[in-house]
Tab-separated table of C-alpha atoms in Angstrom:
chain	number	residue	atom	x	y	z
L	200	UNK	CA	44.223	-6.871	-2.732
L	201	UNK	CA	44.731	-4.064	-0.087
L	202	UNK	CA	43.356	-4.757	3.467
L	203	UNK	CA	40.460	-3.111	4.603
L	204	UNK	CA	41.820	-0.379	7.499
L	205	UNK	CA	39.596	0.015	10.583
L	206	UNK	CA	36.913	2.369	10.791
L	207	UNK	CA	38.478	5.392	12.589
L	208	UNK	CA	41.796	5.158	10.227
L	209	UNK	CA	42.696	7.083	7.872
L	210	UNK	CA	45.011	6.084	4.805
L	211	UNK	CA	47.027	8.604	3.355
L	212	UNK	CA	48.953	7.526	-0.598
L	213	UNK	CA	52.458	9.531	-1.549
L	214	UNK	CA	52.859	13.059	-2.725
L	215	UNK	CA	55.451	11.785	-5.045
L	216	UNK	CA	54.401	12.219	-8.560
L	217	UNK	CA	53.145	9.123	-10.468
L	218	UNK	CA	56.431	7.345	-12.000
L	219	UNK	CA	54.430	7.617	-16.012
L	220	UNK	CA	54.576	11.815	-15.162
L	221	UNK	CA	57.764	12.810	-12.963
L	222	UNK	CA	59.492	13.763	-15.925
L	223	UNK	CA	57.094	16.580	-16.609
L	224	UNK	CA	57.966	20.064	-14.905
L	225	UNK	CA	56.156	20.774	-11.742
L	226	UNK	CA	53.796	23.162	-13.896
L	227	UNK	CA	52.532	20.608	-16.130
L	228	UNK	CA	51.907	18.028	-13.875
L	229	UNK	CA	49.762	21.178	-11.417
L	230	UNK	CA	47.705	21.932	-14.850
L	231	UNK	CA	47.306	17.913	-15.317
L	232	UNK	CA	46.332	17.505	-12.039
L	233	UNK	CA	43.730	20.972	-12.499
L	234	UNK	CA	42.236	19.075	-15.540
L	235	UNK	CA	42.070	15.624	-14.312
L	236	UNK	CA	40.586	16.600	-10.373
L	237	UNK	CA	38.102	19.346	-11.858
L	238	UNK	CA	36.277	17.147	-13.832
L	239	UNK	CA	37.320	19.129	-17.190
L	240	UNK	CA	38.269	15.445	-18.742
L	241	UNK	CA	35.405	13.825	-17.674
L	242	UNK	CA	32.540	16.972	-18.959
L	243	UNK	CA	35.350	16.437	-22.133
L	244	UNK	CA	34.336	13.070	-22.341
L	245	UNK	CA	30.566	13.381	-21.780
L	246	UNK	CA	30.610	15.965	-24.374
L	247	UNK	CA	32.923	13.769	-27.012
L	248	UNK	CA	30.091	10.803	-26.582
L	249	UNK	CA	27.436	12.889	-27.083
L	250	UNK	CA	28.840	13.632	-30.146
L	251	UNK	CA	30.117	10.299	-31.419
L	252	UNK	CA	25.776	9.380	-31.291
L	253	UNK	CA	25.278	12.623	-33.591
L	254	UNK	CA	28.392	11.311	-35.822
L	255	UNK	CA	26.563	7.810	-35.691
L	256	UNK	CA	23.226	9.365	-37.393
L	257	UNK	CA	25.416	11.025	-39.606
L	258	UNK	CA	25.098	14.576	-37.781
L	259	UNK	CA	27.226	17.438	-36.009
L	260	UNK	CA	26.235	18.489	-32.351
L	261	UNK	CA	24.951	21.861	-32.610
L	262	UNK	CA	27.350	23.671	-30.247
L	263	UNK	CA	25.170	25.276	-27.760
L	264	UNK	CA	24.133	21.625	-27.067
L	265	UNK	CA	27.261	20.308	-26.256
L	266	UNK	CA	27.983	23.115	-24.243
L	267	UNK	CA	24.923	22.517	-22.324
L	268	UNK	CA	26.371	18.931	-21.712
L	269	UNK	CA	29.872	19.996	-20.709
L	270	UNK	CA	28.715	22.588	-18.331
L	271	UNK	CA	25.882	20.287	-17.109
L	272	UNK	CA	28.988	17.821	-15.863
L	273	UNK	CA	30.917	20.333	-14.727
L	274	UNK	CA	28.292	21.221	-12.661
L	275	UNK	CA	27.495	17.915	-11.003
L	276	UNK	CA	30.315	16.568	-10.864
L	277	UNK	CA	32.291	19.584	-8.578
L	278	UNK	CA	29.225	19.727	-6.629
L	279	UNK	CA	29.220	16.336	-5.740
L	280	UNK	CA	32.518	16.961	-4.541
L	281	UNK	CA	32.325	19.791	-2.556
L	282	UNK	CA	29.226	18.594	-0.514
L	283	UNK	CA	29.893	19.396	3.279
L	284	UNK	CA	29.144	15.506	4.314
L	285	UNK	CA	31.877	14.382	2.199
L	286	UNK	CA	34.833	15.850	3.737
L	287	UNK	CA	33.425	14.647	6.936
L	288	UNK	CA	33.528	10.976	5.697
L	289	UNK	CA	36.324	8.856	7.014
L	290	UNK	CA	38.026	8.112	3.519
L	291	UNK	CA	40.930	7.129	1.985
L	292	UNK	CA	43.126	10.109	1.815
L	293	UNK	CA	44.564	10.127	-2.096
L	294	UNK	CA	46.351	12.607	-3.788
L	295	UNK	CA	42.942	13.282	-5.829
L	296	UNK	CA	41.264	13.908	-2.673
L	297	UNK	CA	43.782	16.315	-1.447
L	298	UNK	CA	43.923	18.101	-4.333
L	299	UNK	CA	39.780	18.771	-3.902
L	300	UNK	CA	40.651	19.562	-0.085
L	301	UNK	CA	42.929	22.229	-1.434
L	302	UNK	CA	40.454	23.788	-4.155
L	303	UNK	CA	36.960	23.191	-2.477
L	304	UNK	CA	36.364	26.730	-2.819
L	305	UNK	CA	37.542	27.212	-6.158
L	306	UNK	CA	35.666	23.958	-7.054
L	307	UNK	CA	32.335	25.632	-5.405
L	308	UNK	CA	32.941	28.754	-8.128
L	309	UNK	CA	33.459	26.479	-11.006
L	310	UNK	CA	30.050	24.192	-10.161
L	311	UNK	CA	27.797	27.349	-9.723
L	312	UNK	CA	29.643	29.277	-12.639
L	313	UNK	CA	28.650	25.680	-14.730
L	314	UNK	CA	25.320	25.799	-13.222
L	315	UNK	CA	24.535	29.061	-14.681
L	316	UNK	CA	26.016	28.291	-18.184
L	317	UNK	CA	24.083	24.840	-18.217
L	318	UNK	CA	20.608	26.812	-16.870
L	319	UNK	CA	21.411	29.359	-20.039
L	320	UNK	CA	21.663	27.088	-22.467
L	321	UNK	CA	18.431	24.914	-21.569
L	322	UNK	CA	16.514	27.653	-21.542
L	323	UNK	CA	18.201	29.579	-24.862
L	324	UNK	CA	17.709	26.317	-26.564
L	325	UNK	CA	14.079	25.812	-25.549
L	326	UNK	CA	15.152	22.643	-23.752
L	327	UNK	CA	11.597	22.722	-21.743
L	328	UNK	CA	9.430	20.621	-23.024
L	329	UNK	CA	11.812	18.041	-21.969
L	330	UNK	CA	12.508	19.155	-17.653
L	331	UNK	CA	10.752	16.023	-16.694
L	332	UNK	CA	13.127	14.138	-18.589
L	333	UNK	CA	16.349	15.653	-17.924
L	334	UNK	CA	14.939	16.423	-14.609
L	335	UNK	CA	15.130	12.973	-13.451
L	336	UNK	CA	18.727	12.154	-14.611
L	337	UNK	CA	19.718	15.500	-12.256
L	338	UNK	CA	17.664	13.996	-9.716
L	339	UNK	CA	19.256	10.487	-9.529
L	340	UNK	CA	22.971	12.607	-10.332
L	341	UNK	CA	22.804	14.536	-7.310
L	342	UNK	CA	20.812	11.876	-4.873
L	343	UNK	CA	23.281	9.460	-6.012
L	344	UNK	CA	26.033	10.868	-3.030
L	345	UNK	CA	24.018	12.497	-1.481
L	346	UNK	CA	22.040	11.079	1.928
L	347	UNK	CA	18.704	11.742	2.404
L	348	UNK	CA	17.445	8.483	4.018
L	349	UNK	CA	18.461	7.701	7.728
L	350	UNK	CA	18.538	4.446	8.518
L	351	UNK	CA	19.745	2.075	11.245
L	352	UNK	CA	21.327	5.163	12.429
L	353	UNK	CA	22.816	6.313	9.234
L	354	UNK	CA	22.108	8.256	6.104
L	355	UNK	CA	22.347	6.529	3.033
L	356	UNK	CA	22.488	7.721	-0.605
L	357	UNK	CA	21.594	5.967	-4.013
L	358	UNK	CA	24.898	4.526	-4.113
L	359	UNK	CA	24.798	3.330	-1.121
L	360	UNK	CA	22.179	0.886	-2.088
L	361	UNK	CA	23.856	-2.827	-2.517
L	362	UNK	CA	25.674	-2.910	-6.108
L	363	UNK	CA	23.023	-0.269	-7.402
L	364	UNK	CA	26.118	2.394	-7.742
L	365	UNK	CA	27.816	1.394	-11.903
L	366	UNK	CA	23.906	0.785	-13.348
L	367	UNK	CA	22.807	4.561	-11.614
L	368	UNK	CA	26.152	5.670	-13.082
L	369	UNK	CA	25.638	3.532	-16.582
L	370	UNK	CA	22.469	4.693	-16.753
L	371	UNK	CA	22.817	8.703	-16.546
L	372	UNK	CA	25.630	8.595	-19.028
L	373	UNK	CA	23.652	6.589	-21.777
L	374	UNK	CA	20.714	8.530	-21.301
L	375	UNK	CA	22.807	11.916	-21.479
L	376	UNK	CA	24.866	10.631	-24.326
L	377	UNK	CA	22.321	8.264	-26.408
L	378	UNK	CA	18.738	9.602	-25.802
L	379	UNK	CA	19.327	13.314	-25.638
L	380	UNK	CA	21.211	13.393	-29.143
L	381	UNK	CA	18.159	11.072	-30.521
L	382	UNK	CA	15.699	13.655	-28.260
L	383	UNK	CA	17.164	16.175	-30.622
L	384	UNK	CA	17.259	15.014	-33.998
L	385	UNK	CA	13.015	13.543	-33.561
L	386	UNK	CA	14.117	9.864	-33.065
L	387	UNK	CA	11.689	8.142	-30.787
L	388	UNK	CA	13.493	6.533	-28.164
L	389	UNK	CA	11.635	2.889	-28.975
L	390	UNK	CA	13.529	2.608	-32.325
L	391	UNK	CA	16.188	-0.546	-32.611
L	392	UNK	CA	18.825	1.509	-33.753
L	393	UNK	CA	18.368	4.154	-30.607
L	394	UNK	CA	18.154	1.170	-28.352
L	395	UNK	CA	20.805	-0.915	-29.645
L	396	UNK	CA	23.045	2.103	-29.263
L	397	UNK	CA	21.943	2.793	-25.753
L	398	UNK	CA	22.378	-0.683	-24.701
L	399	UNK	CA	25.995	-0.336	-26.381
L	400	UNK	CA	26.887	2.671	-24.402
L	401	UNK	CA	25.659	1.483	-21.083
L	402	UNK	CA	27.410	-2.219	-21.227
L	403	UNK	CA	30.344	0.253	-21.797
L	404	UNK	CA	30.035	2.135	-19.129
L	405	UNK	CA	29.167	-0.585	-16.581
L	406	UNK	CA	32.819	-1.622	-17.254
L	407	UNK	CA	34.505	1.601	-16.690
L	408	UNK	CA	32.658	1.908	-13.431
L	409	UNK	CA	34.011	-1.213	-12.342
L	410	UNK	CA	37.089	0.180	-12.683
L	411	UNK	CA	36.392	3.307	-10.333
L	412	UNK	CA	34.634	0.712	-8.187
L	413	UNK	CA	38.294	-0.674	-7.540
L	414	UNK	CA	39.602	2.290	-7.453
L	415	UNK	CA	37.469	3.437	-4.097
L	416	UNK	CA	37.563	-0.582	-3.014
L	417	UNK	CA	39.002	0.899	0.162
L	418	UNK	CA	36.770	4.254	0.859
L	419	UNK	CA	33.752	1.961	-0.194
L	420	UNK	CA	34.306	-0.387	2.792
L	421	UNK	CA	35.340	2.481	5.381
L	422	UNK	CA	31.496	3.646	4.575
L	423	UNK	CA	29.896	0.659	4.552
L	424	UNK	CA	28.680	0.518	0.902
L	425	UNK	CA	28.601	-2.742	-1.104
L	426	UNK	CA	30.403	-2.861	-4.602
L	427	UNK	CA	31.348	-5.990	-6.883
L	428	UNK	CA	35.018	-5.989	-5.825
L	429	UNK	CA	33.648	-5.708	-1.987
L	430	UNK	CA	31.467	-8.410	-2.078
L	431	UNK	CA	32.421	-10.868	-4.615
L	432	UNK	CA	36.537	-9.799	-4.834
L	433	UNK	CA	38.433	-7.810	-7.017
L	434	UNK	CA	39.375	-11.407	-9.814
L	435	UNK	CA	35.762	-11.720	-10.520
L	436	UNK	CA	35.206	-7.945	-10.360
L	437	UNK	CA	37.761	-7.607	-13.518
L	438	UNK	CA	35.881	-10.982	-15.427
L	439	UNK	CA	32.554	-8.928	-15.047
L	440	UNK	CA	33.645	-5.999	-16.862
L	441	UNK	CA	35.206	-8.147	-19.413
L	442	UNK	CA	31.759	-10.204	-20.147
L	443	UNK	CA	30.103	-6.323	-20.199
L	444	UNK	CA	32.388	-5.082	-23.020
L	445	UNK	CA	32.126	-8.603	-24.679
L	446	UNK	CA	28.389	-7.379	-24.333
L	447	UNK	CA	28.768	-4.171	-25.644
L	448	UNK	CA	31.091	-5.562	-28.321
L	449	UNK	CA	28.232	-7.667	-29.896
L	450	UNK	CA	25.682	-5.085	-29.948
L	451	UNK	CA	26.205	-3.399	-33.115
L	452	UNK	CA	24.102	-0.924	-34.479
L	453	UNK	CA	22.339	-1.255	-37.856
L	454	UNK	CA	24.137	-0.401	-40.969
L	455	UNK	CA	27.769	-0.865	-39.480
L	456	UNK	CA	30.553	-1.547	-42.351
L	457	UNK	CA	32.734	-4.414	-41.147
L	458	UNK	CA	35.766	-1.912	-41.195
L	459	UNK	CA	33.754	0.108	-39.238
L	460	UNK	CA	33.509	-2.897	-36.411
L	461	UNK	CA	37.003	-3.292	-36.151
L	462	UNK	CA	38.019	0.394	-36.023
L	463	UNK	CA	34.980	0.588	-33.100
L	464	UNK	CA	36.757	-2.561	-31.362
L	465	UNK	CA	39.758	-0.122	-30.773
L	466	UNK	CA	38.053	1.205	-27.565
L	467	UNK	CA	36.943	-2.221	-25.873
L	468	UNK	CA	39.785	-3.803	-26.178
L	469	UNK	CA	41.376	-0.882	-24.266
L	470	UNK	CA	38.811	-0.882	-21.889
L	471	UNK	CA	39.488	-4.678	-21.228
L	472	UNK	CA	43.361	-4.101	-20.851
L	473	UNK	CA	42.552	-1.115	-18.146
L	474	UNK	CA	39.982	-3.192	-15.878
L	475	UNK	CA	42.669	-6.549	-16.131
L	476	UNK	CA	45.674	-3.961	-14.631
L	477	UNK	CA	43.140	-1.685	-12.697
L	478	UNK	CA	44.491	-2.034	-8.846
L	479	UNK	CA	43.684	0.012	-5.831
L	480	UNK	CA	46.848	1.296	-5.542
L	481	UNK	CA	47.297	2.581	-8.928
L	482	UNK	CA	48.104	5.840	-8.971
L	483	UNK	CA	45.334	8.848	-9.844
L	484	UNK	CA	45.953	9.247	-13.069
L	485	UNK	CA	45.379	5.573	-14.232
L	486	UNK	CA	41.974	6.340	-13.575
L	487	UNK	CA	41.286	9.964	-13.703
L	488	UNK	CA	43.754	9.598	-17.420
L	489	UNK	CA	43.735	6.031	-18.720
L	490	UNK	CA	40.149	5.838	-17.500
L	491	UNK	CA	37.967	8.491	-18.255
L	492	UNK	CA	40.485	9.273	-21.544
L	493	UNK	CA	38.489	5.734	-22.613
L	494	UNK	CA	35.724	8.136	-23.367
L	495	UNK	CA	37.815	10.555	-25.743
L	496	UNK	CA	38.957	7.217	-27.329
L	497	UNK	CA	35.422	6.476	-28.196
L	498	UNK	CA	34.365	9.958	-30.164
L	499	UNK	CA	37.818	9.849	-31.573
L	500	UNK	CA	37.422	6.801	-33.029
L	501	UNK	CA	33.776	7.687	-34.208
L	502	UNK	CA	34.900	10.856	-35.741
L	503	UNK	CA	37.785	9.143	-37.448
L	504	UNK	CA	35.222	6.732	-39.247
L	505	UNK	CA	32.634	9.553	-39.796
């Protein structure tokens, strides 16, 4: 477990290359690094699980749709990391943070160039009927890192609230990648099948933000927020993220084939081996790749049994 550094400190990782990518010529590993620290993987993966739920209900994603989710990620995502109050935060200094450092500015472009695509589509696609909704998931996207509330002389954000920070996150993803495909196609959101598929999703999630939650174990006690691995230690961090995907695992949606379970199995057990090895100091891309890829895995493996 790495030692907490003093407030004040600042802890900088290598430049070196992870080990799993110094083969690759210094080109490829600047375009990984573009793909991976942009948030291009992750609006990838929001947009593959968005369309694993059509391929559930035996559906395509209309394309404008899952361009409205990709962009809509993009968006909050680079925003969230080019706010002014982060850069001021005393941090652990990783490669992936560098890299934003470096690109802020070309970061800005690509959230407000998103921002315009995703504002497009929702309005080309006659999205408003729903703003409340999809209002409120923006809301608690961009208030989660952001600080709005002062107190005992500091400004806090969502996340900041004890252990609230992998259910906002769990939440937001299920509700973008369950409910808005079921908004879509006229299901109501009460149904069993809609709700055993969002419970699914966001038992799955939980456990992959666990893993980012050791990832920033460090950065999350410079600033004073409480996590799992914080407060109860990273051991029983990785045994809670195994009882979520054992959770996730038993929820099956009606009308699963048996194959079908065992194919969809593929992507928890992955999940489980990632949280077991998940360390602080990892490298970047065991999260930003192994990670988030998780996500890919999971349309990949719904579009294979499609």
């Amino acid at each position: 477990m790495a030692r907490c550094l003093p407030f004040g400190t600042m802890r900088e990782f290598s430049d070196q290359p992870p080990l799993a990518t110094s083969f690759l010529p210094p080109v490829f590993r600047r375009g990984l690094d573009a793909v991976l620290y942009s948030s291009l993987l992750v609006a990838a993966a929001a947009t593959g699980l968005t369309w694993a739920t059509f391929l559930f209900w035996q559906d395509q994603i209309p394309v404008r749709l899952g361009a409205l989710v990709f962009t809509a990620t993009l968006f909050l995502y680079n925003i969230d990391s080019v706010l002014p109050y982060k850069h001021r935060q005393q941090a652990v200094l990783s490669a992936r943070k560098r890299w934003m450092l470096r690109h802020r500015r070309a970061l800005l472009l690509l959230a407000l160039s998103s921002l315009a695509g995703a504002l497009g589509l929702f309005w080309a696609d006659g999205w408003q009927p729903l703003t409340l909704f999809l209002a409120h998931l923006t809301a608690i996207s961009l208030l989660y890192s952001t600080p709005v509330v002062r107190r005992h002389g500091r400004w806090w954000a969502l996340r900041d609230l004890p252990l609230l920070k992998i259910f906002l996150i769990a939440y937001v993803w299920s509700a973008v990648t369950v409910w808005v495909p079921a908004l879509h196609l006229g299901k109501a959101l009460r149904e069993p099948a809609v709700g055993v598929l969002f419970a699914r999703r966001f038992f799955f999630i939980l456990n992959l933000a666990l893993i980012f939650d050791i990832r920033d174990f460090t950065k999350d006690r410079l600033s004073g927020t409480r996590t799992f691995p914080g407060l109860f230690g990273l051991r029983a961090t990785k045994w809670l993220g195994l009882a979520f995907l054992v959770v996730s695992a038993l929820l099956l949606p009606p009308g699963v084939s048996a194959p079908h379970v065992l194919v969809l199995t593929v992507p928890t057990l992955l999940a489980g081996v990632i949280i077991w090895f998940a360390e602080e100091t990892r490298p970047d891309y065991y999260f930003a790749l192994l990670a988030d890829g998780l996500m890919l895995v999971q349309f990949l493996v719904a579009y294979w049994v499609a």
